[in-house]
């Protein structure tokens, strides 16, 4: 991707279109990487509930590096909230920054205008509210950042449950085992939903 980006940057095209092209390629590469694992069964349940024409905050559990690929492959209109070390990585950082991925070093209200601009550009933002990968696959405590952003920007929350990723590829493991990767797409939670308003005080 970095080599492709070196070709793309000097190309006489507006940066907005370059970014869209780059995100399209990243999404397709992520999908091909997942589906090239023929020894792993893949399934998306309730895929019809996904609507990338209406941007949202996508939340998912996190126990494997595969979670990132699974989210990116869903649509070129998906970008991920990454950690600072990923954003500044000499390997990933170049295309991560150019693709418009975000990081929040100082809490959920940091640079909210930049986040809002991505939403206006039509991107949905993936946040793993656990903050880091679970070692055993059990869901850890959620941090409030994703929900705070959804409240501030009046966005739907799109929950997705990832099953099997921890078994197929555990944290800090390079082996891809035979198994099954399942994405359960759950119902969107809208800002005008009673439970949302009661919990986060949205009007």
mmCIF file of C-alpha atoms in Angstrom:
data_model
loop_
_atom_site.group_PDB
_atom_site.id
_atom_site.type_symbol
_atom_site.label_atom_id
_atom_site.label_comp_id
_atom_site.label_asym_id
_atom_site.label_seq_id
_atom_site.Cartn_x
_atom_site.Cartn_y
_atom_site.Cartn_z
ATOM 1 C CA UNK A 1 0.000 0.000 0.000
ATOM 2 C CA UNK A 2 2.859 2.372 0.804
ATOM 3 C CA UNK A 3 4.408 1.711 -2.625
ATOM 4 C CA UNK A 4 1.070 2.380 -4.307
ATOM 5 C CA UNK A 5 0.751 5.587 -2.312
ATOM 6 C CA UNK A 6 4.123 6.815 -3.604
ATOM 7 C CA UNK A 7 2.695 6.496 -7.100
ATOM 8 C CA UNK A 8 -0.668 7.970 -6.176
ATOM 9 C CA UNK A 9 0.516 11.123 -4.389
ATOM 10 C CA UNK A 10 2.123 12.868 -7.405
ATOM 11 C CA UNK A 11 -0.750 11.814 -9.678
ATOM 12 C CA UNK A 12 -2.687 14.898 -10.928
ATOM 13 C CA UNK A 13 -5.901 14.235 -9.036
ATOM 14 C CA UNK A 14 -7.593 16.064 -6.169
ATOM 15 C CA UNK A 15 -6.615 14.660 -2.764
ATOM 16 C CA UNK A 16 -10.255 13.863 -1.939
ATOM 17 C CA UNK A 17 -10.419 11.454 -4.885
ATOM 18 C CA UNK A 18 -6.994 10.013 -4.105
ATOM 19 C CA UNK A 19 -8.152 9.295 -0.570
ATOM 20 C CA UNK A 20 -11.321 7.605 -1.830
ATOM 21 C CA UNK A 21 -9.277 5.464 -4.203
ATOM 22 C CA UNK A 22 -6.806 4.531 -1.467
ATOM 23 C CA UNK A 23 -9.591 3.563 0.946
ATOM 24 C CA UNK A 24 -11.225 1.487 -1.786
ATOM 25 C CA UNK A 25 -7.973 -0.417 -2.339
ATOM 26 C CA UNK A 26 -7.381 -0.888 1.408
ATOM 27 C CA UNK A 27 -10.914 -2.258 1.826
ATOM 28 C CA UNK A 28 -10.510 -4.696 -1.073
ATOM 29 C CA UNK A 29 -7.079 -5.827 0.142
ATOM 30 C CA UNK A 30 -8.495 -6.458 3.612
ATOM 31 C CA UNK A 31 -11.342 -8.514 2.128
ATOM 32 C CA UNK A 32 -8.999 -10.514 -0.103
ATOM 33 C CA UNK A 33 -6.724 -11.217 2.872
ATOM 34 C CA UNK A 34 -9.658 -12.534 4.901
ATOM 35 C CA UNK A 35 -11.129 -14.614 2.089
ATOM 36 C CA UNK A 36 -7.794 -16.076 0.970
ATOM 37 C CA UNK A 37 -7.818 -18.044 4.204
ATOM 38 C CA UNK A 38 -9.683 -20.973 2.649
ATOM 39 C CA UNK A 39 -9.355 -23.024 5.845
ATOM 40 C CA UNK A 40 -11.431 -20.439 7.714
ATOM 41 C CA UNK A 41 -15.191 -20.214 7.213
ATOM 42 C CA UNK A 42 -16.567 -16.673 6.931
ATOM 43 C CA UNK A 43 -20.113 -15.552 7.618
ATOM 44 C CA UNK A 44 -21.865 -12.192 8.007
ATOM 45 C CA UNK A 45 -25.260 -12.397 9.698
ATOM 46 C CA UNK A 46 -27.800 -9.595 9.168
ATOM 47 C CA UNK A 47 -25.652 -7.868 6.559
ATOM 48 C CA UNK A 48 -28.792 -6.069 5.354
ATOM 49 C CA UNK A 49 -28.697 -4.004 8.567
ATOM 50 C CA UNK A 50 -25.513 -2.259 7.416
ATOM 51 C CA UNK A 51 -26.117 1.125 5.822
ATOM 52 C CA UNK A 52 -23.004 3.024 4.814
ATOM 53 C CA UNK A 53 -25.040 5.706 3.071
ATOM 54 C CA UNK A 54 -25.818 7.022 6.561
ATOM 55 C CA UNK A 55 -22.572 7.439 8.551
ATOM 56 C CA UNK A 56 -22.439 6.015 12.051
ATOM 57 C CA UNK A 57 -20.119 5.131 14.887
ATOM 58 C CA UNK A 58 -19.430 1.419 14.494
ATOM 59 C CA UNK A 59 -18.489 -0.419 17.661
ATOM 60 C CA UNK A 60 -17.149 -3.966 17.855
ATOM 61 C CA UNK A 61 -15.461 -6.254 20.331
ATOM 62 C CA UNK A 62 -11.710 -6.649 19.878
ATOM 63 C CA UNK A 63 -9.591 -9.753 20.473
ATOM 64 C CA UNK A 64 -7.569 -10.227 17.290
ATOM 65 C CA UNK A 65 -5.719 -8.333 14.573
ATOM 66 C CA UNK A 66 -8.279 -9.880 12.211
ATOM 67 C CA UNK A 67 -10.937 -7.621 13.752
ATOM 68 C CA UNK A 68 -9.370 -4.654 11.966
ATOM 69 C CA UNK A 69 -9.436 -6.397 8.578
ATOM 70 C CA UNK A 70 -13.014 -7.568 9.173
ATOM 71 C CA UNK A 71 -14.171 -4.011 9.788
ATOM 72 C CA UNK A 72 -12.204 -2.394 6.947
ATOM 73 C CA UNK A 73 -13.446 -4.940 4.405
ATOM 74 C CA UNK A 74 -17.079 -3.997 4.997
ATOM 75 C CA UNK A 75 -16.860 -0.796 2.969
ATOM 76 C CA UNK A 76 -14.401 1.796 1.607
ATOM 77 C CA UNK A 77 -16.491 4.265 3.608
ATOM 78 C CA UNK A 78 -15.161 2.815 6.868
ATOM 79 C CA UNK A 79 -12.187 4.324 8.683
ATOM 80 C CA UNK A 80 -10.830 3.224 12.036
ATOM 81 C CA UNK A 81 -9.933 5.136 15.156
ATOM 82 C CA UNK A 82 -6.377 3.965 15.818
ATOM 83 C CA UNK A 83 -3.904 4.252 18.644
ATOM 84 C CA UNK A 84 -1.180 6.895 18.506
ATOM 85 C CA UNK A 85 1.613 4.348 17.902
ATOM 86 C CA UNK A 86 -0.227 3.017 14.833
ATOM 87 C CA UNK A 87 -0.811 6.545 13.538
ATOM 88 C CA UNK A 88 2.905 7.342 13.886
ATOM 89 C CA UNK A 89 4.203 3.901 12.882
ATOM 90 C CA UNK A 90 7.002 3.918 10.262
ATOM 91 C CA UNK A 91 5.267 0.923 8.622
ATOM 92 C CA UNK A 92 1.556 1.746 8.869
ATOM 93 C CA UNK A 93 1.583 5.472 9.582
ATOM 94 C CA UNK A 94 2.120 6.727 6.025
ATOM 95 C CA UNK A 95 -1.033 5.269 4.498
ATOM 96 C CA UNK A 96 -3.006 5.432 7.768
ATOM 97 C CA UNK A 97 -2.644 9.225 7.856
ATOM 98 C CA UNK A 98 -3.224 9.703 4.132
ATOM 99 C CA UNK A 99 -6.348 7.512 4.276
ATOM 100 C CA UNK A 100 -7.867 9.846 6.851
ATOM 101 C CA UNK A 101 -7.755 7.463 9.801
ATOM 102 C CA UNK A 102 -7.985 9.163 13.183
ATOM 103 C CA UNK A 103 -6.518 8.882 16.629
ATOM 104 C CA UNK A 104 -7.526 10.522 19.886
ATOM 105 C CA UNK A 105 -4.600 11.046 22.246
ATOM 106 C CA UNK A 106 -6.353 13.183 24.834
ATOM 107 C CA UNK A 107 -9.862 11.821 25.259
ATOM 108 C CA UNK A 108 -13.020 11.621 23.193
ATOM 109 C CA UNK A 109 -13.475 15.374 22.824
ATOM 110 C CA UNK A 110 -10.046 15.850 21.215
ATOM 111 C CA UNK A 111 -10.275 17.342 17.712
ATOM 112 C CA UNK A 112 -13.990 16.619 17.445
ATOM 113 C CA UNK A 113 -14.203 19.024 14.493
ATOM 114 C CA UNK A 114 -11.886 16.777 12.491
ATOM 115 C CA UNK A 115 -14.026 13.770 13.352
ATOM 116 C CA UNK A 116 -17.122 15.680 12.295
ATOM 117 C CA UNK A 117 -15.496 16.549 8.958
ATOM 118 C CA UNK A 118 -14.932 12.839 8.269
ATOM 119 C CA UNK A 119 -18.587 12.163 8.987
ATOM 120 C CA UNK A 120 -19.573 14.953 6.598
ATOM 121 C CA UNK A 121 -17.368 13.313 3.956
ATOM 122 C CA UNK A 122 -19.536 10.197 4.309
ATOM 123 C CA UNK A 123 -17.254 8.011 6.418
ATOM 124 C CA UNK A 124 -18.410 5.776 9.256
ATOM 125 C CA UNK A 125 -15.889 5.474 12.076
ATOM 126 C CA UNK A 126 -14.992 2.178 13.738
ATOM 127 C CA UNK A 127 -14.085 2.325 17.403
ATOM 128 C CA UNK A 128 -13.158 -0.678 19.528
ATOM 129 C CA UNK A 129 -14.541 0.531 22.879
ATOM 130 C CA UNK A 130 -12.529 -1.993 24.885
ATOM 131 C CA UNK A 131 -9.451 0.032 23.947
ATOM 132 C CA UNK A 132 -7.171 -2.967 23.437
ATOM 133 C CA UNK A 133 -7.418 -6.577 22.355
ATOM 134 C CA UNK A 134 -8.720 -9.143 24.816
ATOM 135 C CA UNK A 135 -6.336 -12.048 25.448
ATOM 136 C CA UNK A 136 -9.031 -14.651 26.117
ATOM 137 C CA UNK A 137 -11.787 -13.400 23.818
ATOM 138 C CA UNK A 138 -14.018 -12.297 26.684
ATOM 139 C CA UNK A 139 -15.422 -8.810 26.195
ATOM 140 C CA UNK A 140 -13.733 -6.284 28.493
ATOM 141 C CA UNK A 141 -15.143 -3.105 29.984
ATOM 142 C CA UNK A 142 -16.154 -0.531 27.391
ATOM 143 C CA UNK A 143 -14.699 2.953 27.550
ATOM 144 C CA UNK A 144 -17.133 5.786 26.938
ATOM 145 C CA UNK A 145 -15.406 7.542 24.011
ATOM 146 C CA UNK A 146 -17.459 6.001 21.202
ATOM 147 C CA UNK A 147 -20.720 6.766 22.961
ATOM 148 C CA UNK A 148 -19.643 10.286 23.820
ATOM 149 C CA UNK A 149 -18.857 10.951 20.150
ATOM 150 C CA UNK A 150 -22.194 9.513 19.053
ATOM 151 C CA UNK A 151 -23.924 11.817 21.530
ATOM 152 C CA UNK A 152 -21.982 14.929 20.557
ATOM 153 C CA UNK A 153 -22.362 14.373 16.808
ATOM 154 C CA UNK A 154 -25.928 12.977 17.004
ATOM 155 C CA UNK A 155 -24.901 9.784 15.233
ATOM 156 C CA UNK A 156 -26.317 6.288 15.229
ATOM 157 C CA UNK A 157 -24.292 3.567 16.903
ATOM 158 C CA UNK A 158 -23.910 0.432 14.779
ATOM 159 C CA UNK A 159 -22.925 -2.517 17.004
ATOM 160 C CA UNK A 160 -21.180 -5.513 15.445
ATOM 161 C CA UNK A 161 -20.314 -8.679 17.363
ATOM 162 C CA UNK A 162 -17.223 -10.547 16.153
ATOM 163 C CA UNK A 163 -17.158 -14.259 16.970
ATOM 164 C CA UNK A 164 -14.289 -16.665 16.399
ATOM 165 C CA UNK A 165 -11.457 -14.211 15.729
ATOM 166 C CA UNK A 166 -9.767 -14.910 19.050
ATOM 167 C CA UNK A 167 -9.606 -18.628 18.275
ATOM 168 C CA UNK A 168 -8.492 -18.210 14.651
ATOM 169 C CA UNK A 169 -5.805 -15.660 15.515
ATOM 170 C CA UNK A 170 -5.092 -14.912 19.156
ATOM 171 C CA UNK A 171 -3.469 -11.698 20.312
ATOM 172 C CA UNK A 172 0.289 -11.692 19.568
ATOM 173 C CA UNK A 173 -0.022 -14.942 17.577
ATOM 174 C CA UNK A 174 1.039 -15.170 13.921
ATOM 175 C CA UNK A 175 -0.736 -18.487 13.275
ATOM 176 C CA UNK A 176 -4.084 -18.497 11.441
ATOM 177 C CA UNK A 177 -5.928 -21.605 12.641
ATOM 178 C CA UNK A 178 -8.786 -23.394 10.959
ATOM 179 C CA UNK A 179 -12.047 -22.123 12.366
ATOM 180 C CA UNK A 180 -14.923 -19.770 11.724
ATOM 181 C CA UNK A 181 -15.210 -15.988 11.606
ATOM 182 C CA UNK A 182 -18.719 -14.667 12.166
ATOM 183 C CA UNK A 183 -19.907 -11.074 12.139
ATOM 184 C CA UNK A 184 -23.269 -10.502 13.802
ATOM 185 C CA UNK A 185 -24.634 -7.135 12.689
ATOM 186 C CA UNK A 186 -26.952 -5.893 15.446
ATOM 187 C CA UNK A 187 -29.683 -3.256 15.288
ATOM 188 C CA UNK A 188 -28.581 0.365 15.082
ATOM 189 C CA UNK A 189 -29.046 2.465 18.193
ATOM 190 C CA UNK A 190 -30.302 5.894 17.195
ATOM 191 C CA UNK A 191 -29.840 9.094 19.240
ATOM 192 C CA UNK A 192 -33.616 9.334 19.682
ATOM 193 C CA UNK A 193 -33.858 5.833 21.117
ATOM 194 C CA UNK A 194 -35.168 5.887 24.694
ATOM 195 C CA UNK A 195 -32.256 3.900 26.133
ATOM 196 C CA UNK A 196 -29.744 6.156 24.376
ATOM 197 C CA UNK A 197 -31.385 9.340 25.645
ATOM 198 C CA UNK A 198 -31.667 7.986 29.168
ATOM 199 C CA UNK A 199 -28.020 6.886 29.282
ATOM 200 C CA UNK A 200 -26.334 9.766 27.433
ATOM 201 C CA UNK A 201 -28.792 12.632 27.754
ATOM 202 C CA UNK A 202 -29.379 13.199 24.031
ATOM 203 C CA UNK A 203 -32.226 15.488 23.061
#
